[in-house]
Coordinates of C-alpha atoms and ligand atoms in Angstrom, one line a residue:
M242 CA 3.2 50.1 31.4
R243 CA 0.9 48.3 33.9
T244 CA 0.0 44.9 32.4
P245 CA -3.7 44.3 32.8
F246 CA -4.7 41.5 35.1
I247 CA -8.0 39.7 34.5
C248 CA -8.9 37.4 37.3
G249 CA -11.8 35.1 37.8
N250 CA -13.1 34.5 41.4
W251 CA -15.1 31.3 41.4
K252 CA -16.3 31.7 45.0
M253 CA -18.1 28.5 46.1
Y254 CA -18.7 27.2 42.6
K255 CA -17.2 24.2 40.8
T256 CA -16.3 20.7 41.8
V257 CA -12.9 19.3 40.7
A258 CA -14.6 17.8 37.6
E259 CA -16.3 21.1 36.7
A260 CA -13.1 23.1 37.3
L261 CA -11.1 20.8 35.0
A262 CA -13.8 20.9 32.3
F263 CA -13.7 24.7 32.4
L264 CA -9.9 24.8 32.1
A265 CA -9.8 22.3 29.2
A266 CA -12.2 24.6 27.3
A267 CA -10.8 28.0 28.4
K268 CA -7.1 27.4 27.9
D269 CA -7.3 27.3 24.1
L270 CA -9.6 30.3 24.1
V271 CA -7.1 32.5 25.9
A272 CA -3.9 30.9 24.6
G273 CA -3.3 33.8 22.2
A274 CA -4.0 36.6 24.6
K275 CA -1.1 39.1 24.7
E276 CA 0.0 41.5 27.3
V277 CA -2.5 40.4 29.9
E278 CA -2.1 38.4 33.1
I279 CA -4.8 35.8 33.6
G280 CA -5.8 34.2 36.8
I281 CA -8.5 32.1 38.4
A282 CA -9.1 32.1 42.2
A283 CA -10.8 28.8 42.9
P284 CA -12.1 26.7 45.8
A285 CA -9.4 25.1 47.8
T286 CA -10.4 21.5 46.9
T287 CA -9.8 22.2 43.2
L288 CA -6.5 24.0 43.4
K289 CA -4.1 21.0 43.0
S290 CA -5.9 19.5 40.0
L291 CA -6.3 22.9 38.4
A292 CA -2.7 24.0 39.0
D293 CA -1.5 20.7 37.5
A294 CA -3.7 21.1 34.5
A295 CA -2.8 24.7 34.0
R296 CA 0.9 24.1 34.0
G297 CA 2.3 25.3 30.6
T298 CA -0.7 27.5 29.9
N299 CA -0.9 31.3 30.5
I300 CA -3.5 30.9 33.3
K301 CA -2.4 31.0 36.9
I302 CA -4.3 29.6 39.7
G303 CA -4.9 31.1 43.2
G304 CA -6.7 30.6 46.5
E305 CA -9.6 32.6 47.7
N306 CA -8.5 33.0 51.2
C307 CA -5.7 31.9 53.6
H308 CA -4.8 32.0 57.3
W309 CA -1.9 34.1 58.6
E310 CA -0.3 31.4 60.7
K311 CA 2.0 28.8 59.2
E312 CA 0.2 26.0 61.0
G313 CA -1.8 25.4 64.2
A314 CA -5.1 24.5 65.7
F315 CA -7.3 26.5 63.3
T316 CA -9.9 24.0 62.2
G317 CA -11.0 24.6 58.6
E318 CA -8.2 27.0 57.7
I319 CA -5.4 26.8 55.1
S320 CA -2.0 28.3 55.4
P321 CA -0.2 30.2 52.6
A322 CA 2.4 27.5 52.4
M323 CA -0.3 24.9 51.8
L324 CA -1.6 27.0 48.9
V325 CA 1.9 27.2 47.5
E326 CA 2.4 23.5 47.8
V327 CA -0.5 22.6 45.6
G328 CA 0.6 25.0 42.9
A329 CA -1.4 28.2 43.7
S330 CA 0.6 31.3 42.9
F331 CA -1.7 34.0 44.3
V332 CA -4.4 34.5 46.9
L333 CA -7.3 36.8 47.4
V334 CA -7.4 38.6 50.8
G335 CA -10.2 40.6 52.3
H336 CA -12.9 39.9 49.7
S337 CA -16.1 41.6 50.9
E338 CA -17.8 38.2 51.3
R339 CA -15.1 37.3 53.8
R340 CA -15.5 40.6 55.5
Q341 CA -19.3 40.3 55.6
Y342 CA -19.8 36.6 56.5
F343 CA -16.6 35.4 58.0
G344 CA -15.4 38.3 60.3
E345 CA -12.5 39.5 58.1
T346 CA -11.3 42.9 59.4
N347 CA -8.6 45.3 58.2
A348 CA -6.4 43.8 60.9
T349 CA -6.8 40.2 59.7
V350 CA -6.4 41.4 56.1
N351 CA -3.1 42.9 57.1
K352 CA -1.8 39.8 58.8
K353 CA -2.9 37.6 56.0
T354 CA -1.3 39.8 53.4
K355 CA 2.0 39.8 55.2
A356 CA 1.9 36.0 55.7
A357 CA 1.0 35.3 52.1
L358 CA 3.7 37.6 50.7
A359 CA 6.2 35.9 53.0
A360 CA 5.2 32.5 51.6
G361 CA 5.9 33.9 48.1
L362 CA 2.3 34.3 47.0
Q363 CA 1.1 37.2 44.9
V364 CA -1.7 38.9 46.9
I365 CA -4.9 40.5 45.7
V366 CA -6.1 42.8 48.5
C367 CA -9.8 43.5 48.1
V368 CA -11.4 46.8 49.3
G369 CA -14.7 48.5 48.8
E370 CA -17.6 50.3 50.4
T371 CA -21.1 49.0 51.1
L372 CA -24.2 50.8 49.7
A373 CA -25.0 52.4 53.1
E374 CA -21.4 53.7 53.2
R375 CA -21.6 55.1 49.7
E376 CA -25.0 56.7 50.4
A377 CA -23.6 58.3 53.6
G378 CA -20.8 59.8 51.6
Q379 CA -18.1 57.7 53.2
T380 CA -16.7 55.8 50.2
R381 CA -13.4 57.7 50.2
A382 CA -12.9 57.4 54.0
V383 CA -13.8 53.7 54.0
V384 CA -11.5 52.7 51.2
V385 CA -8.6 54.9 52.4
E386 CA -8.9 53.2 55.8
Q387 CA -8.9 49.8 54.3
I388 CA -5.8 50.6 52.3
Q389 CA -4.0 52.2 55.3
K390 CA -4.8 49.4 57.7
G391 CA -4.7 46.5 55.3
L392 CA -1.3 47.5 53.9
E393 CA 0.2 48.8 57.1
G394 CA 3.8 47.9 57.7
L395 CA 4.5 46.7 54.1
G396 CA 7.7 47.8 52.4
A397 CA 8.0 49.2 48.8
G398 CA 9.5 45.8 47.8
D399 CA 6.3 44.0 48.8
F400 CA 4.4 45.8 46.0
A401 CA 6.1 43.7 43.3
K402 CA 3.6 41.0 44.3
L403 CA 0.7 43.1 45.4
V404 CA -2.5 43.9 43.5
V405 CA -5.5 45.9 44.9
A406 CA -9.0 45.1 43.8
Y407 CA -11.7 47.7 44.3
E408 CA -15.0 46.0 44.6
P409 CA -17.9 48.2 45.7
V410 CA -20.0 45.8 47.7
W411 CA -23.3 47.1 46.2
A412 CA -22.0 46.1 42.7
I413 CA -21.1 42.5 43.5
G414 CA -23.4 39.9 42.1
T415 CA -26.2 42.5 41.7
G416 CA -25.9 43.4 38.0
K417 CA -25.3 47.0 39.2
T418 CA -21.9 47.8 37.9
A419 CA -20.2 51.0 39.0
T420 CA -20.1 53.4 36.1
P421 CA -16.6 53.7 34.6
A422 CA -16.4 57.2 36.1
Q423 CA -17.4 55.9 39.6
A424 CA -14.7 53.2 39.3
E425 CA -12.1 55.6 38.0
E426 CA -12.8 58.0 40.9
V427 CA -12.2 55.5 43.6
H428 CA -9.2 53.9 41.8
A429 CA -7.6 57.3 41.7
V430 CA -8.2 57.7 45.4
I431 CA -6.6 54.3 46.1
R432 CA -3.5 55.2 43.9
G433 CA -3.2 58.6 45.6
E434 CA -3.3 57.0 49.1
V435 CA -0.7 54.4 48.1
A436 CA 1.4 57.3 46.8
N437 CA 1.1 59.0 50.2
L438 CA 2.0 55.9 52.1
F439 CA 4.6 54.2 49.9
G440 CA 5.7 56.8 47.4
K441 CA 4.8 57.7 43.8
P442 CA 6.8 55.0 42.0
V443 CA 5.1 52.3 44.0
A444 CA 1.7 53.8 43.4
E445 CA 2.3 54.3 39.6
A446 CA 3.4 50.6 39.2
L447 CA 0.5 49.2 41.3
R448 CA -2.3 47.3 39.5
I449 CA -5.8 48.2 40.7
Q450 CA -8.5 45.8 39.5
Y451 CA -12.2 46.7 39.4
G452 CA -14.7 44.1 40.5
G453 CA -18.5 44.0 40.6
S454 CA -20.7 42.8 37.8
V455 CA -18.0 43.0 35.2
K456 CA -19.2 41.1 32.0
P457 CA -18.1 40.8 28.4
E458 CA -20.5 43.7 27.6
N459 CA -19.0 46.2 29.9
V460 CA -15.4 45.1 30.4
K461 CA -14.0 47.3 27.6
E462 CA -15.2 50.6 28.9
I463 CA -14.2 49.8 32.4
M464 CA -10.7 48.8 31.3
A465 CA -10.4 52.0 29.3
Q466 CA -10.3 54.1 32.5
P467 CA -6.7 55.3 33.1
N468 CA -6.5 53.9 36.7
V469 CA -8.2 50.6 36.0
D470 CA -5.7 47.9 35.4
G471 CA -7.7 44.8 35.5
A472 CA -10.9 43.1 36.6
L473 CA -11.8 40.6 39.3
V474 CA -14.8 38.8 38.1
G475 CA -17.3 36.4 39.7
G476 CA -20.4 35.3 37.8
A477 CA -19.1 36.1 34.3
A478 CA -15.9 34.1 34.9
L479 CA -17.7 30.8 35.4
K480 CA -18.2 29.9 31.8
P481 CA -15.2 29.5 29.5
D482 CA -16.5 31.6 26.6
S483 CA -17.5 34.5 28.8
F484 CA -14.1 34.3 30.7
A485 CA -12.3 34.3 27.4
K486 CA -14.2 37.4 26.2
L487 CA -13.1 39.2 29.4
V488 CA -9.5 38.2 28.9
N489 CA -9.6 39.3 25.3
F490 CA -11.3 42.6 26.3
R491 CA -9.3 44.5 23.6
S492 CA -10.9 42.7 20.7
Ligands
LIG617 P1 -19.6 39.4 40.3 O1 -18.7 39.6 39.1 O2 -20.4 38.2 40.3 O3 -20.4 40.7 40.6 O4 -18.6 39.3 41.6 C1 -17.6 40.2 41.8 C2 -16.6 39.6 42.8 O5 -17.0 39.5 44.0 C3 -15.3 39.2 42.3 O6 -14.5 39.0 43.4

C-alpha cells in the first residue's frame, strides 16, 4: 500500500558533466522498475541539466537543501521556488550533515519544510540520533523531538507530499548499517509519534525511508522490514549500476 521510495543523495559529489553521464547510464537500468518511486537529490548546480535530461524518465530530481524565505539577502541560499523553477520536484530538509555542519535545527527544519511544501515541493524530512545519543539511551527521545518540532503546525493534508527519512548519524558513510531490527524499531517509533500527532490514517500512509550505509548487498533485508518504505542512499547511489541495484531491490 505504501509505494517504496528509493532516493539517492549525492551530497557534494558530481559536476554537471558527471551528473549527466550518470543519468544517461542509469535511466535505462531503472526504466523497467515497477511500483517504486525513484529520486536523486543532487547539488544545486546540476539540477537544471539533470531535470531536463530526466524528463520522460521515471527518475525525479530534487535539491539537498533550501531556505525558508521566498527571497532576500541570504547570500549563498536557494529558495524553494528556485528549486521548482529548474525542475526539482522534491527537497531534502534536515539532513544530519546540515544539522552537524551548517547549524540546522528542528526550528529551521520546520520553517524549511513548510516553505518547501508551500512551493509545491515534496519534502524528505531527515531525522536521526548521533552515536553518543544512542549510547546514552536517548534515541527514542531525540527522534520523537525531531518529529514533534520538525513537523509542528503541519496539517494532515501536507502529508501527501511528505516523507520522513530515518538516518542514524553513526551509520552514515561509516559502513556501519543499523541492523534491520534497529531500523524497524525506530521506524515504528516515528510512525507511532506521527499517529499521536496527526492521526492513524496519516501515519499509516507515511513513507519512512532508512538511510545509513545502504548498499545493494543489504537493501533487500532492510526493505523487508514492515515499517521501512524506502532508502535514502549516499555512497552507493553514486554509480549507475549500484543505484540500479538499489532501485531493483526486489530482484
Ligand atoms: P551513506 O549511504 O553514504 O551512508 O549516506 C547516507 C546518507 O546520508 C543519505 O542521505
